[in-house]
Amino acid sequence: MPISPIFEKKNILVAGGAGFIGTFLCEELLRKNKVICVDNFSTGNRKNIEPLLQYPDFKFINHDIIEPLDLERLPELEVFKIKFQGVQEIYNLACPTAPKNFEKNKIATALSNSAGMRNVLELAVKYKAKFLQFSSSVVYGSRPDDSRPFVESDRGVVDFIGP
């Protein structure tokens, strides 16, 4: 599988592409690339990507990344010629990150950050794609009751800020 595109544009996969940040990332990447947006709308929203659906270089796949994803078997991606060109970059933003609903989403968050991560990394290995993992403070769980913000120290320890 070629590391660089054999056609004029890169194929780029954005997992969690219908979320707040994912939508802006898809929009920017679409300026010079073909973009595959994967999302299951657990916390993302179809309204976010609706303006992008009109572009032939943008394809949306409704899929939960905790399940394996075979890009080559999806008929809507045939125009991207995945079998020949592969995928050159993968951005993983897929994780239910609604802090207000953390308790409701904690299992989905754990699965997204484990099984989902494995699945997108397997795609990166298969296609020799560059890979970027995004994160959020929601990985630390619910905020303390006093809602004090927290920061990471350079030692990887979470320190709470405040009185």
Coordinates of C-alpha atoms in Angstrom, one line a residue:
M1 CA 0.0 0.0 0.0
P2 CA 1.5 3.4 -0.9
I3 CA 2.4 5.8 1.9
S4 CA 2.0 8.8 -0.4
P5 CA -1.1 9.3 -2.5
I6 CA -1.0 7.9 -6.1
F7 CA -3.8 10.2 -7.1
E8 CA -3.9 14.0 -6.7
K9 CA -5.3 14.2 -3.1
K10 CA -4.6 12.3 0.1
N11 CA -7.3 10.1 1.7
I12 CA -7.7 11.2 5.3
L13 CA -9.9 9.5 7.9
V14 CA -11.3 11.5 10.8
A15 CA -12.8 9.3 13.6
G16 CA -15.3 11.4 15.6
G17 CA -15.5 13.9 12.8
A18 CA -19.1 15.0 13.6
G19 CA -18.1 16.4 17.0
F20 CA -17.3 20.0 17.7
I21 CA -13.6 19.9 17.0
G22 CA -13.9 17.1 14.4
T23 CA -16.2 19.1 12.2
F24 CA -13.8 22.0 12.0
L25 CA -10.9 19.6 11.4
C26 CA -12.9 17.9 8.5
E27 CA -13.7 21.3 7.0
E28 CA -10.0 22.4 7.0
L29 CA -8.7 19.1 5.7
L30 CA -11.3 19.1 2.9
R31 CA -9.6 22.2 1.4
K32 CA -6.8 20.0 -0.1
N33 CA -7.8 16.4 0.6
K34 CA -10.5 13.7 0.4
V35 CA -12.0 13.2 3.9
I36 CA -13.7 10.2 5.4
C37 CA -15.7 11.2 8.5
V38 CA -16.5 8.4 10.8
D39 CA -18.9 9.0 13.7
N40 CA -21.8 7.3 15.4
F41 CA -23.4 10.5 16.8
S42 CA -23.0 9.5 20.4
T43 CA -22.1 13.1 21.3
G44 CA -21.5 14.5 17.7
N45 CA -24.3 15.8 15.6
R46 CA -25.3 15.3 12.0
K47 CA -26.1 19.1 11.8
N48 CA -22.4 19.8 12.3
I49 CA -21.4 18.0 9.1
E50 CA -24.4 18.7 6.9
P51 CA -22.7 21.6 5.0
L52 CA -19.8 19.2 4.2
L53 CA -22.0 16.5 2.7
Q54 CA -22.4 18.4 -0.6
Y55 CA -18.7 18.0 -1.5
P56 CA -17.7 15.0 -3.5
D57 CA -14.4 14.8 -1.6
F58 CA -16.2 14.3 1.7
K59 CA -17.8 11.0 2.7
F60 CA -19.6 10.3 6.0
I61 CA -19.7 6.8 7.5
N62 CA -22.1 6.2 10.4
H63 CA -20.0 3.7 12.5
D64 CA -18.9 3.1 16.1
I65 CA -15.2 2.7 16.1
I66 CA -15.4 0.1 18.9
E67 CA -16.3 -2.2 16.0
P68 CA -13.7 -3.0 13.3
L69 CA -14.0 -1.0 10.2
D70 CA -13.2 -2.3 6.7
L71 CA -12.9 0.7 4.5
E72 CA -12.4 -1.3 1.3
R73 CA -15.8 -3.0 1.6
L74 CA -17.8 0.2 1.9
P75 CA -19.4 1.0 -1.5
E76 CA -19.6 4.8 -0.7
L77 CA -15.8 4.9 -0.6
E78 CA -15.2 3.3 -4.0
V79 CA -14.7 6.8 -5.4
F80 CA -11.8 7.3 -3.0
K81 CA -10.1 4.2 -4.5
I82 CA -9.0 2.9 -1.0
K83 CA -7.9 -0.4 -2.4
F84 CA -5.3 1.3 -4.6
Q85 CA -4.4 4.5 -2.7
G86 CA -5.1 3.5 0.9
V87 CA -5.4 6.2 3.6
Q88 CA -2.5 8.6 4.3
E89 CA -3.6 10.2 7.6
I90 CA -5.9 9.2 10.5
Y91 CA -7.1 11.7 13.2
N92 CA -8.8 10.0 16.1
L93 CA -11.2 12.3 18.0
A94 CA -13.7 9.5 18.6
C95 CA -14.7 9.5 22.3
P96 CA -17.9 10.6 24.0
T97 CA -16.6 13.7 25.8
A98 CA -19.6 15.3 27.2
P99 CA -18.4 16.1 30.8
K100 CA -22.0 16.7 32.0
N101 CA -22.9 13.2 31.0
F102 CA -19.7 11.5 32.0
E103 CA -21.3 9.0 34.3
K104 CA -23.7 8.0 31.6
N105 CA -20.9 7.7 29.0
K106 CA -18.2 6.1 31.1
I107 CA -18.4 2.6 29.6
A108 CA -18.6 4.1 26.0
T109 CA -15.6 6.3 26.9
A110 CA -13.6 3.3 28.1
L111 CA -14.5 1.2 25.0
S112 CA -13.7 4.1 22.7
N113 CA -10.3 4.6 24.3
S114 CA -9.5 0.9 24.2
A115 CA -11.2 -1.2 21.5
G116 CA -11.8 1.9 19.4
M117 CA -8.2 3.0 19.6
R118 CA -7.1 -0.5 18.7
N119 CA -9.3 -0.4 15.6
V120 CA -8.1 2.9 14.3
L121 CA -4.5 2.0 15.0
E122 CA -5.0 -1.3 13.0
L123 CA -6.1 0.9 10.1
A124 CA -3.0 3.1 10.5
V125 CA -0.8 0.1 10.4
K126 CA -2.6 -1.5 7.5
Y127 CA -2.3 1.7 5.4
K128 CA 1.0 2.9 6.8
A129 CA -0.9 6.1 7.7
K130 CA 0.3 9.0 9.9
F131 CA -1.8 8.9 13.1
L132 CA -2.8 11.6 15.5
Q133 CA -4.7 10.9 18.8
F134 CA -6.7 13.7 20.4
S135 CA -7.7 13.8 24.0
S136 CA -9.8 15.7 26.4
S137 CA -9.9 16.4 30.1
V138 CA -12.9 14.1 30.3
V139 CA -10.4 11.2 30.5
Y140 CA -9.9 12.2 34.2
G141 CA -13.5 11.5 34.9
S142 CA -16.0 13.8 36.6
R143 CA -14.9 17.1 38.1
P144 CA -14.9 17.4 41.9
D145 CA -18.1 18.7 43.4
D146 CA -16.5 22.1 44.0
S147 CA -15.8 22.3 40.2
R148 CA -12.2 23.4 40.6
P149 CA -10.3 23.2 37.3
F150 CA -7.3 20.8 37.2
V151 CA -4.0 20.7 35.3
E152 CA -1.4 18.1 34.5
S153 CA 2.0 18.6 35.9
D154 CA 5.1 17.8 34.0
R155 CA 5.2 14.6 36.1
G156 CA 1.9 13.3 34.7
V157 CA 0.2 13.9 38.0
V158 CA -3.2 15.7 38.1
D159 CA -3.0 18.7 40.4
F160 CA -6.2 20.6 41.3
I161 CA -6.1 24.3 41.1
G162 CA -7.9 26.5 43.6
P163 CA -8.1 27.2 47.3

